Amino acid sequence: MTQESPVPNNESTTLCGACGGECCRTRPGIEAPGRFLATPDPAGALCDLLASGLWVLDTHYGVPYDPGKGERGDPDRIILYPRPATRAEQGAGSICAIPGAGECVFLRDDGCALSFADRPRACQALEPTAGFECSSSWSRFDAARAWLPHQETVAAALDRLGRGRPLP
Ligand code: SF4
Ligand code: SF4
């Protein structure tokens, strides 16, 4: 399911090799809706990834908002978005995130098993920086905003997996 990368390849084997993949060892990056929306059946594509055991749905609590733009948040809203599983989540056979840090299932001794174009949006957006003060141009708040309009797609994928619908 190769997707067109929205981010120029910013891999740095020098910086990331020296770091040893700290980001990948703690929390896998969130994927954007684009790769699913680009398919004829977005819910089916998401369902297939979750069924593979290599991906899970993570939970964002509340709708991000900017008071300066007159936006209002909704602290009770739950937004679900997909990311690669941790090894613990894969071992548990879970399609939902398990709290706590964990190593991504795609991390290998020589780095990520996925091509840059196939990595989650949040992984692509992470900019390796000397001193390991890495920054990201796409945060979990950006992910929540991006996935908010597509929660019905997430719910349909869960339906196909025989799982309950997420909370409204
Ligand atoms: S992006 Fe940053 S934290 Fe992640 S492996 Fe590279 S240097 Fe380490
Ligand atoms: S998908 Fe690749 S780059 Fe992203 S967290 Fe997993 S191992 Fe790291």
Coordinates of N, CA, C and O and ligand atoms in Angstrom, one line a residue:
M1 N 0.8 -1.2 0.0 CA 0.0 0.0 0.0 C 0.9 1.2 0.0 O 0.9 2.1 0.9
T2 N 1.8 1.3 -1.0 CA 2.7 2.5 -1.0 C 1.9 3.8 -1.2 O 0.9 3.8 -2.0
Q3 N 2.2 4.8 -0.5 CA 1.5 6.1 -0.6 C 2.5 7.1 -1.1 O 3.7 7.0 -0.9
E4 N 2.0 8.1 -1.8 CA 2.9 9.2 -2.2 C 3.3 10.0 -0.9 O 2.5 10.4 -0.1
S5 N 4.6 10.1 -0.8 CA 5.1 10.8 0.4 C 4.8 12.3 0.4 O 5.3 12.9 -0.6
P6 N 4.2 12.9 1.4 CA 4.0 14.3 1.4 C 5.2 15.0 2.0 O 5.2 16.2 2.0
V7 N 6.2 14.3 2.4 CA 7.3 14.9 3.1 C 8.6 14.5 2.3 O 8.8 13.3 2.0
P8 N 9.5 15.4 2.0 CA 10.7 15.0 1.4 C 11.5 14.1 2.3 O 11.4 14.2 3.5
N9 N 12.2 13.1 1.7 CA 12.9 12.2 2.5 C 14.0 12.9 3.3 O 14.9 13.5 2.7
N10 N 13.9 12.8 4.6 CA 14.8 13.5 5.5 C 15.6 12.5 6.4 O 16.0 12.9 7.4
E11 N 15.7 11.3 5.9 CA 16.4 10.3 6.7 C 17.8 10.7 6.9 O 18.4 11.3 6.0
S12 N 18.3 10.4 8.1 CA 19.7 10.6 8.4 C 20.3 9.4 9.1 O 20.1 9.2 10.3
T13 N 20.9 8.5 8.3 CA 21.4 7.3 8.9 C 22.5 7.6 9.9 O 22.7 6.9 10.9
T14 N 23.2 8.7 9.7 CA 24.2 9.1 10.6 C 23.6 9.5 12.0 O 24.0 8.9 13.0
L15 N 22.7 10.4 12.0 CA 22.1 10.8 13.3 C 21.2 9.7 13.9 O 21.3 9.4 15.1
C16 N 20.4 9.1 13.1 CA 19.5 8.0 13.6 C 20.3 6.8 14.0 O 19.9 6.1 15.0
G17 N 21.4 6.5 13.3 CA 22.2 5.3 13.6 C 22.8 5.5 15.0 O 22.9 4.6 15.8
A18 N 23.3 6.7 15.2 CA 24.0 7.0 16.5 C 23.0 7.0 17.6 O 23.3 6.6 18.7
C19 N 21.8 7.5 17.3 CA 20.7 7.5 18.3 C 20.2 6.1 18.7 O 19.9 5.8 19.8
G20 N 20.2 5.2 17.6 CA 19.7 3.9 17.9 C 18.2 3.8 17.8 O 17.6 2.8 18.2
G21 N 17.5 4.8 17.3 CA 16.1 4.7 17.1 C 15.2 5.0 18.3 O 14.3 4.3 18.6
E22 N 15.6 6.0 19.1 CA 14.9 6.3 20.3 C 13.4 6.5 20.0 O 12.5 6.0 20.8
C23 N 13.0 7.2 19.0 CA 11.6 7.4 18.7 C 10.9 6.1 18.4 O 9.8 5.9 18.9
C24 N 11.5 5.2 17.6 CA 10.9 4.0 17.3 C 10.9 3.0 18.4 O 10.1 2.0 18.4
R25 N 11.7 3.2 19.4 CA 11.7 2.3 20.6 C 10.7 2.7 21.7 O 10.5 2.0 22.6
T26 N 10.1 3.9 21.5 CA 9.2 4.3 22.5 C 7.7 4.4 22.1 O 6.8 4.0 22.8
R27 N 7.5 4.9 20.9 CA 6.1 5.0 20.4 C 6.1 5.2 18.9 O 6.5 6.2 18.4
P28 N 5.5 4.2 18.2 CA 5.4 4.3 16.8 C 4.6 5.5 16.3 O 3.7 5.9 17.0
G29 N 4.9 6.0 15.2 CA 4.3 7.2 14.7 C 2.9 7.0 14.1 O 2.6 5.9 13.6
I30 N 2.1 8.0 14.2 CA 0.7 7.9 13.8 C 0.6 8.1 12.3 O 1.3 8.9 11.7
E31 N -0.3 7.4 11.6 CA -0.5 7.5 10.2 C -1.6 8.5 9.9 O -2.6 8.6 10.7
A32 N -1.5 9.2 8.8 CA -2.6 10.1 8.3 C -3.7 9.4 7.6 O -3.5 8.2 7.1
P33 N -4.8 10.0 7.4 CA -5.9 9.3 6.7 C -5.6 9.1 5.2 O -6.3 8.2 4.6
G34 N -4.7 9.9 4.6 CA -4.5 9.9 3.2 C -4.4 8.5 2.5 O -4.9 8.3 1.5
R35 N -3.6 7.7 3.1 CA -3.3 6.4 2.5 C -4.5 5.5 2.4 O -4.7 4.7 1.5
F36 N -5.4 5.7 3.3 CA -6.7 4.9 3.3 C -7.7 5.6 2.3 O -8.4 4.9 1.6
L37 N -7.8 6.9 2.4 CA -8.7 7.6 1.5 C -8.3 7.5 0.1 O -9.2 7.6 -0.8
A38 N -7.1 7.2 -0.2 CA -6.7 7.0 -1.6 C -7.1 5.7 -2.2 O -6.9 5.4 -3.4
T39 N -7.6 4.8 -1.4 CA -8.1 3.5 -1.9 C -9.6 3.5 -2.2 O -10.3 4.4 -1.6
P40 N -10.1 2.6 -3.0 CA -11.5 2.5 -3.3 C -12.3 2.2 -2.0 O -13.5 2.6 -2.0
D41 N -11.7 1.6 -1.0 CA -12.5 1.2 0.2 C -11.7 1.5 1.4 O -10.9 0.7 2.0
P42 N -11.7 2.8 1.9 CA -10.9 3.2 3.0 C -11.1 2.4 4.2 O -10.1 2.0 4.9
A43 N -12.3 2.1 4.6 CA -12.6 1.3 5.8 C -12.0 -0.1 5.6 O -11.4 -0.7 6.6
G44 N -12.1 -0.7 4.4 CA -11.5 -2.0 4.2 C -10.0 -2.0 4.3 O -9.4 -2.9 4.8
A45 N -9.4 -0.9 3.8 CA -7.9 -0.8 3.9 C -7.5 -0.7 5.3 O -6.5 -1.3 5.7
L46 N -8.2 0.1 6.1 CA -7.9 0.2 7.5 C -8.1 -1.1 8.2 O -7.3 -1.6 9.1
C47 N -9.2 -1.8 7.9 CA -9.5 -3.1 8.5 C -8.4 -4.1 8.2 O -8.0 -4.8 9.1
D48 N -7.9 -4.1 7.0 CA -6.9 -5.1 6.6 C -5.6 -4.8 7.4 O -4.9 -5.8 7.9
L49 N -5.2 -3.6 7.6 CA -4.0 -3.3 8.4 C -4.2 -3.7 9.8 O -3.3 -4.3 10.4
L50 N -5.3 -3.4 10.4 CA -5.6 -3.8 11.8 C -5.6 -5.3 12.0 O -5.1 -5.9 12.9
A51 N -6.2 -6.0 11.0 CA -6.3 -7.5 11.0 C -4.9 -8.1 10.9 O -4.7 -9.3 11.3
S52 N -3.9 -7.4 10.3 CA -2.6 -7.9 10.1 C -1.8 -8.2 11.4 O -0.9 -8.9 11.5
G53 N -2.3 -7.5 12.5 CA -1.6 -7.6 13.8 C -0.4 -6.7 13.9 O 0.2 -6.7 15.0
L54 N -0.2 -6.0 12.9 CA 1.0 -5.1 12.9 C 0.6 -3.6 13.1 O 1.5 -2.7 13.3
W55 N -0.7 -3.3 13.2 CA -1.2 -2.0 13.4 C -2.2 -2.0 14.5 O -2.9 -3.0 14.7
V56 N -2.4 -0.9 15.2 CA -3.4 -0.7 16.2 C -4.0 0.7 16.0 O -3.6 1.5 15.3
L57 N -5.2 0.8 16.8 CA -5.8 2.2 16.9 C -5.4 2.8 18.2 O -5.5 2.2 19.2
D58 N -4.8 4.0 18.1 CA -4.5 4.7 19.3 C -5.6 5.7 19.6 O -6.4 6.0 18.7
T59 N -5.6 6.2 20.8 CA -6.7 7.1 21.2 C -6.3 8.5 21.6 O -5.3 8.7 22.3
H60 N -7.0 9.5 21.0 CA -6.7 10.9 21.4 C -8.0 11.4 22.1 O -9.1 11.3 21.6
Y61 N -7.7 12.0 23.3 CA -8.9 12.5 24.1 C -9.0 14.0 23.8 O -8.1 14.8 24.1
G62 N -10.2 14.4 23.3 CA -10.5 15.8 23.1 C -10.2 16.2 21.7 O -9.3 15.7 21.0
V63 N -10.9 17.2 21.3 CA -10.7 17.8 20.0 C -9.8 19.0 20.1 O -10.1 19.9 20.9
P64 N -8.6 19.0 19.4 CA -7.7 20.1 19.4 C -8.4 21.4 18.9 O -9.2 21.3 18.0
Y65 N -8.1 22.5 19.5 CA -8.7 23.7 19.0 C -7.8 24.9 19.3 O -6.9 24.8 20.1
D66 N -8.1 26.0 18.6 CA -7.3 27.2 18.7 C -8.3 28.3 19.1 O -9.1 28.8 18.3
P67 N -8.3 28.7 20.4 CA -9.2 29.8 20.8 C -9.0 31.1 20.0 O -10.0 31.8 19.9
G68 N -7.8 31.3 19.6 CA -7.5 32.5 18.8 C -8.3 32.6 17.5 O -8.5 33.6 17.0
K69 N -8.7 31.4 17.0 CA -9.5 31.4 15.8 C -11.0 31.2 16.1 O -11.8 30.9 15.2
G70 N -11.3 31.3 17.3 CA -12.7 31.2 17.7 C -13.2 29.7 17.8 O -14.4 29.5 17.8
E71 N -12.2 28.8 17.7 CA -12.6 27.4 17.7 C -12.9 27.0 19.2 O -12.4 27.5 20.1
R72 N -13.8 26.0 19.3 CA -14.1 25.4 20.6 C -13.7 23.9 20.6 O -14.0 23.2 19.7
G73 N -13.2 23.5 21.7 CA -12.8 22.1 21.9 C -13.9 21.3 22.4 O -15.0 21.8 22.7
D74 N -13.7 20.0 22.4 CA -14.7 19.1 23.0 C -13.9 18.1 23.8 O -13.4 17.1 23.3
P75 N -13.7 18.3 25.1 CA -12.8 17.5 25.9 C -13.4 16.0 26.1 O -12.6 15.1 26.4
D76 N -14.6 15.8 25.8 CA -15.2 14.5 25.9 C -15.1 13.6 24.7 O -15.4 12.4 24.7
R77 N -14.7 14.2 23.6 CA -14.7 13.5 22.3 C -13.4 12.6 22.2 O -12.3 13.0 22.6
I78 N -13.6 11.4 21.8 CA -12.5 10.4 21.6 C -12.3 10.3 20.1 O -13.2 10.1 19.3
I79 N -11.0 10.5 19.7 CA -10.6 10.3 18.3 C -9.7 9.2 18.2 O -8.7 9.1 18.9
L80 N -10.0 8.2 17.3 CA -9.1 7.1 17.1 C -8.3 7.3 15.8 O -8.9 7.7 14.8
Y81 N -7.0 6.9 15.9 CA -6.2 7.0 14.7 C -5.2 5.8 14.7 O -4.8 5.3 15.8
P82 N -4.8 5.4 13.5 CA -3.9 4.2 13.4 C -2.4 4.5 13.5 O -2.0 5.5 13.1
R83 N -1.7 3.6 14.0 CA -0.2 3.6 14.0 C 0.3 2.1 14.1 O -0.5 1.2 14.5
P84 N 1.5 1.9 13.7 CA 2.1 0.6 13.9 C 2.0 0.1 15.3 O 2.1 0.9 16.2
A85 N 1.9 -1.2 15.5 CA 1.8 -1.7 16.9 C 3.2 -1.7 17.5 O 4.2 -1.7 16.8
T86 N 3.2 -1.7 18.8 CA 4.4 -2.1 19.6 C 4.6 -3.6 19.6 O 3.6 -4.3 19.4
R87 N 5.7 -4.1 20.0 CA 5.9 -5.5 20.1 C 4.9 -6.1 21.2 O 4.4 -7.2 21.0
A88 N 4.7 -5.3 22.2 CA 3.8 -5.8 23.3 C 2.4 -5.9 22.8 O 1.7 -6.9 23.1
E89 N 2.0 -4.9 22.0 CA 0.6 -4.9 21.4 C 0.5 -6.1 20.4 O -0.6 -6.7 20.4
Q90 N 1.5 -6.3 19.6 CA 1.5 -7.4 18.7 C 1.4 -8.7 19.5 O 0.6 -9.6 19.1
G91 N 2.2 -8.8 20.5 CA 2.2 -10.1 21.3 C 0.8 -10.3 22.0 O 0.4 -11.5 22.1
A92 N 0.1 -9.3 22.3 CA -1.1 -9.4 23.0 C -2.3 -9.6 22.0 O -3.4 -9.9 22.4
G93 N -2.0 -9.5 20.7 CA -3.0 -9.6 19.7 C -4.0 -8.5 19.7 O -5.2 -8.7 19.3
S94 N -3.6 -7.3 20.2 CA -4.6 -6.2 20.4 C -4.6 -5.4 19.1 O -3.6 -5.2 18.4
I95 N -5.8 -4.9 18.8 CA -6.0 -3.9 17.8 C -6.1 -2.5 18.4 O -6.3 -1.5 17.7
C96 N -6.1 -2.4 19.7 CA -6.1 -1.1 20.4 C -4.8 -0.9 21.1 O -4.2 -1.9 21.6
A97 N -4.4 0.4 21.2 CA -3.2 0.7 21.9 C -3.2 0.3 23.4 O -4.2 0.3 24.0
I98 N -2.0 -0.2 23.8 CA -1.8 -0.5 25.2 C -1.0 0.6 25.8 O 0.0 1.0 25.2
P99 N -1.4 1.2 26.9 CA -0.7 2.3 27.5 C 0.8 2.0 27.8 O 1.1 0.8 28.1
G100 N 1.6 3.0 27.6 CA 3.0 2.8 27.9 C 3.9 2.8 26.7 O 3.4 2.5 25.6
A101 N 5.1 3.1 26.8 CA 6.1 3.1 25.7 C 6.4 1.7 25.2 O 6.2 0.7 26.0
G102 N 6.7 1.6 24.0 CA 7.1 0.3 23.4 C 7.7 0.4 22.1 O 7.6 1.4 21.4
E103 N 8.4 -0.7 21.7 CA 9.2 -0.7 20.4 C 8.3 -1.0 19.3 O 7.5 -2.0 19.3
C104 N 8.4 -0.3 18.2 CA 7.6 -0.5 17.0 C 8.0 -1.8 16.3 O 9.1 -2.3 16.3
V105 N 6.9 -2.5 15.8 CA 7.1 -3.8 15.2 C 8.0 -3.7 13.9 O 8.5 -4.8 13.5
F106 N 8.1 -2.5 13.3 CA 8.8 -2.4 12.1 C 10.3 -2.1 12.3 O 11.1 -1.9 11.3
L107 N 10.7 -1.9 13.6 CA 12.1 -1.5 13.8 C 13.0 -2.8 13.7 O 12.7 -3.8 14.4
R108 N 14.0 -2.7 12.9 CA 15.0 -3.8 12.7 C 16.3 -3.3 13.2 O 16.5 -2.1 13.5
D109 N 17.3 -4.2 13.2 CA 18.6 -3.8 13.7 C 19.2 -2.7 12.8 O 20.0 -1.8 13.3
D110 N 18.9 -2.7 11.5 CA 19.4 -1.7 10.6 C 18.4 -0.6 10.3 O 18.6 0.2 9.4
G111 N 17.4 -0.4 11.2 CA 16.5 0.7 11.0 C 15.1 0.2 10.7 O 14.7 -0.9 10.9
C112 N 14.3 1.1 10.1 CA 12.9 0.8 9.8 C 12.8 -0.1 8.6 O 13.5 0.0 7.6
A113 N 11.9 -1.1 8.8 CA 11.7 -2.1 7.7 C 10.9 -1.5 6.5 O 10.9 -2.1 5.5
L114 N 10.2 -0.4 6.8 CA 9.4 0.2 5.7 C 10.2 1.2 4.9 O 11.1 1.9 5.5
S115 N 9.9 1.3 3.6 CA 10.5 2.4 2.9 C 10.0 3.7 3.4 O 9.0 3.8 4.1
F116 N 10.7 4.8 3.1 CA 10.3 6.1 3.6 C 8.9 6.4 3.2 O 8.1 6.9 4.0
A117 N 8.5 6.1 1.9 CA 7.2 6.5 1.4 C 6.1 5.7 2.1 O 5.0 6.1 2.2
D118 N 6.4 4.5 2.7 CA 5.4 3.7 3.3 C 5.3 3.9 4.8 O 4.5 3.3 5.5
R119 N 6.2 4.8 5.4 CA 6.1 5.0 6.8 C 5.0 5.9 7.2 O 4.5 6.7 6.4
P120 N 4.5 5.8 8.4 CA 3.4 6.7 8.9 C 3.8 8.2 8.7 O 5.0 8.5 8.8
R121 N 2.8 9.0 8.6 CA 3.0 10.4 8.4 C 3.9 11.0 9.5 O 4.8 11.9 9.3
A122 N 3.6 10.6 10.8 CA 4.4 11.2 11.9 C 5.8 10.8 11.9 O 6.7 11.5 12.3
C123 N 6.1 9.6 11.3 CA 7.5 9.2 11.2 C 8.2 10.0 10.2 O 9.4 10.4 10.3
Q124 N 7.5 10.2 9.0 CA 8.1 11.0 8.0 C 8.4 12.4 8.4 O 9.3 13.1 8.0
A125 N 7.5 12.9 9.3 CA 7.6 14.4 9.7 C 8.7 14.6 10.8 O 9.0 15.8 11.0
L126 N 9.2 13.5 11.3 CA 10.2 13.7 12.4 C 11.5 14.1 11.8 O 12.0 13.4 10.9
E127 N 12.1 15.2 12.2 CA 13.3 15.7 11.6 C 14.5 15.4 12.5 O 14.6 16.0 13.6
P128 N 15.3 14.5 12.1 CA 16.5 14.2 12.9 C 17.4 15.4 13.1 O 17.6 16.1 12.1
T129 N 17.8 15.6 14.3 CA 18.6 16.8 14.6 C 19.8 16.4 15.5 O 19.6 15.6 16.4
A130 N 20.9 17.0 15.2 CA 22.1 16.8 16.1 C 21.8 17.1 17.5 O 21.1 18.1 17.8
G131 N 22.3 16.3 18.4 CA 21.9 16.5 19.8 C 20.6 15.8 20.2 O 20.2 15.9 21.3
F132 N 20.0 15.2 19.2 CA 18.8 14.4 19.4 C 17.6 15.3 19.9 O 16.7 14.8 20.6
E133 N 17.7 16.6 19.5 CA 16.5 17.4 19.8 C 15.6 17.5 18.6 O 15.4 18.5 18.0
C134 N 15.1 16.3 18.3 CA 14.4 16.1 17.0 C 13.0 16.8 17.1 O 12.4 16.8 18.1
S135 N 12.6 17.4 16.0 CA 11.4 18.1 16.0 C 10.5 17.5 14.9 O 10.9 16.7 14.1
S136 N 9.2 17.8 15.0 CA 8.2 17.2 14.1 C 7.3 18.3 13.6 O 6.8 19.1 14.3
S137 N 7.0 18.2 12.3 CA 6.1 19.2 11.6 C 4.7 18.6 11.6 O 3.8 19.3 11.1
W138 N 4.4 17.5 12.2 CA 3.1 16.9 12.3 C 2.9 16.2 13.6 O 3.4 15.1 13.8
S139 N 2.2 16.8 14.5 CA 2.1 16.3 15.9 C 0.8 15.4 16.0 O 0.0 15.3 15.1
R140 N 0.7 14.9 17.2 CA -0.5 14.1 17.5 C -1.8 14.9 17.4 O -2.9 14.4 17.2
F141 N -1.6 16.2 17.7 CA -2.8 17.1 17.6 C -3.2 17.3 16.1 O -4.3 17.4 15.7
D142 N -2.2 17.4 15.2 CA -2.4 17.4 13.8 C -3.1 16.1 13.4 O -4.0 16.1 12.5
A143 N -2.7 15.0 13.9 CA -3.3 13.7 13.6 C -4.7 13.7 14.0 O -5.6 13.2 13.3
A144 N -5.0 14.2 15.2 CA -6.4 14.2 15.7 C -7.3 15.1 14.8 O -8.4 14.7 14.5
R145 N -6.8 16.2 14.4 CA -7.5 17.1 13.5 C -7.8 16.4 12.2 O -8.9 16.5 11.6
A146 N -6.8 15.7 11.7 CA -6.9 15.1 10.4 C -7.9 13.9 10.4 O -8.6 13.6 9.4
W147 N -7.9 13.2 11.5 CA -8.8 12.0 11.6 C -10.2 12.3 12.1 O -11.1 11.5 11.9
L148 N -10.4 13.5 12.7 CA -11.7 13.8 13.2 C -12.8 13.6 12.2 O -13.9 13.0 12.5
P149 N -12.7 14.1 11.0 CA -13.7 13.9 10.0 C -13.9 12.5 9.4 O -14.8 12.3 8.7
H150 N -13.0 11.6 9.8 CA -13.0 10.3 9.3 C -13.3 9.2 10.3 O -12.9 8.0 10.1
Q151 N -13.9 9.6 11.4 CA -14.2 8.6 12.5 C -15.2 7.6 12.0 O -15.3 6.5 12.6
E152 N -16.1 7.9 11.1 CA -17.0 6.9 10.5 C -16.3 5.8 9.8 O -16.7 4.6 9.8
T153 N -15.2 6.2 9.1 CA -14.3 5.2 8.5 C -13.7 4.2 9.5 O -13.7 3.0 9.3
V154 N -13.2 4.8 10.6 CA -12.7 4.0 11.7 C -13.7 3.1 12.2 O -13.5 1.9 12.4
A155 N -14.9 3.6 12.4 CA -16.0 2.8 13.0 C -16.4 1.7 12.1 O -16.7 0.6 12.5
A156 N -16.4 2.0 10.8 CA -16.8 0.9 9.8 C -15.7 -0.2 9.8 O -16.0 -1.4 9.6
A157 N -14.4 0.2 9.9 CA -13.4 -0.8 10.0 C -13.6 -1.7 11.2 O -13.4 -2.9 11.2
L158 N -13.9 -1.1 12.4 CA -14.1 -1.8 13.6 C -15.3 -2.8 13.4 O -15.3 -3.9 13.9
D159 N -16.4 -2.3 12.8 CA -17.5 -3.1 12.5 C -17.1 -4.4 11.8 O -17.6 -5.5 12.1
R160 N -16.3 -4.2 10.7 CA -15.9 -5.3 9.9 C -15.1 -6.3 10.7 O -15.0 -7.5 10.4
L161 N -14.4 -5.8 11.7 CA -13.6 -6.7 12.6 C -14.4 -7.3 13.7 O -13.9 -8.0 14.6
G162 N -15.7 -7.0 13.7 CA -16.6 -7.5 14.8 C -16.4 -6.8 16.1 O -16.7 -7.4 17.1
R163 N -15.8 -5.6 16.1 CA -15.6 -4.8 17.3 C -16.6 -3.7 17.4 O -17.2 -3.3 16.4
G164 N -16.8 -3.3 18.6 CA -17.8 -2.3 18.9 C -17.3 -0.9 18.3 O -16.1 -0.7 18.0
R165 N -18.3 -0.1 18.1 CA -18.0 1.3 17.6 C -17.4 2.1 18.7 O -17.7 1.9 19.8
P166 N -16.5 3.0 18.3 CA -15.9 3.9 19.3 C -17.0 4.8 19.9 O -18.0 5.0 19.3
L167 N -16.6 5.4 21.1 CA -17.5 6.3 21.7 C -17.7 7.5 20.8 O -16.8 7.9 20.1
P168 N -18.9 8.2 20.9 CA -19.1 9.4 20.0 C -18.1 10.5 20.4 O -17.7 10.6 21.5
Ligands
SF4_1 S1 14.5 10.8 14.4 FE1 15.6 11.5 16.2 S2 14.8 10.2 17.9 FE2 14.3 9.2 16.0 S3 16.0 7.7 15.5 FE3 16.4 9.7 14.4 S4 17.7 10.9 15.9 FE4 16.7 9.2 17.1
SF4_2 S1 7.3 2.7 11.3 FE1 9.5 2.8 11.1 S2 10.1 4.9 11.4 FE2 8.0 4.6 12.2 S3 8.2 4.1 14.4 FE3 8.1 2.2 13.3 S4 10.3 1.6 12.9 FE4 10.2 3.8 13.4

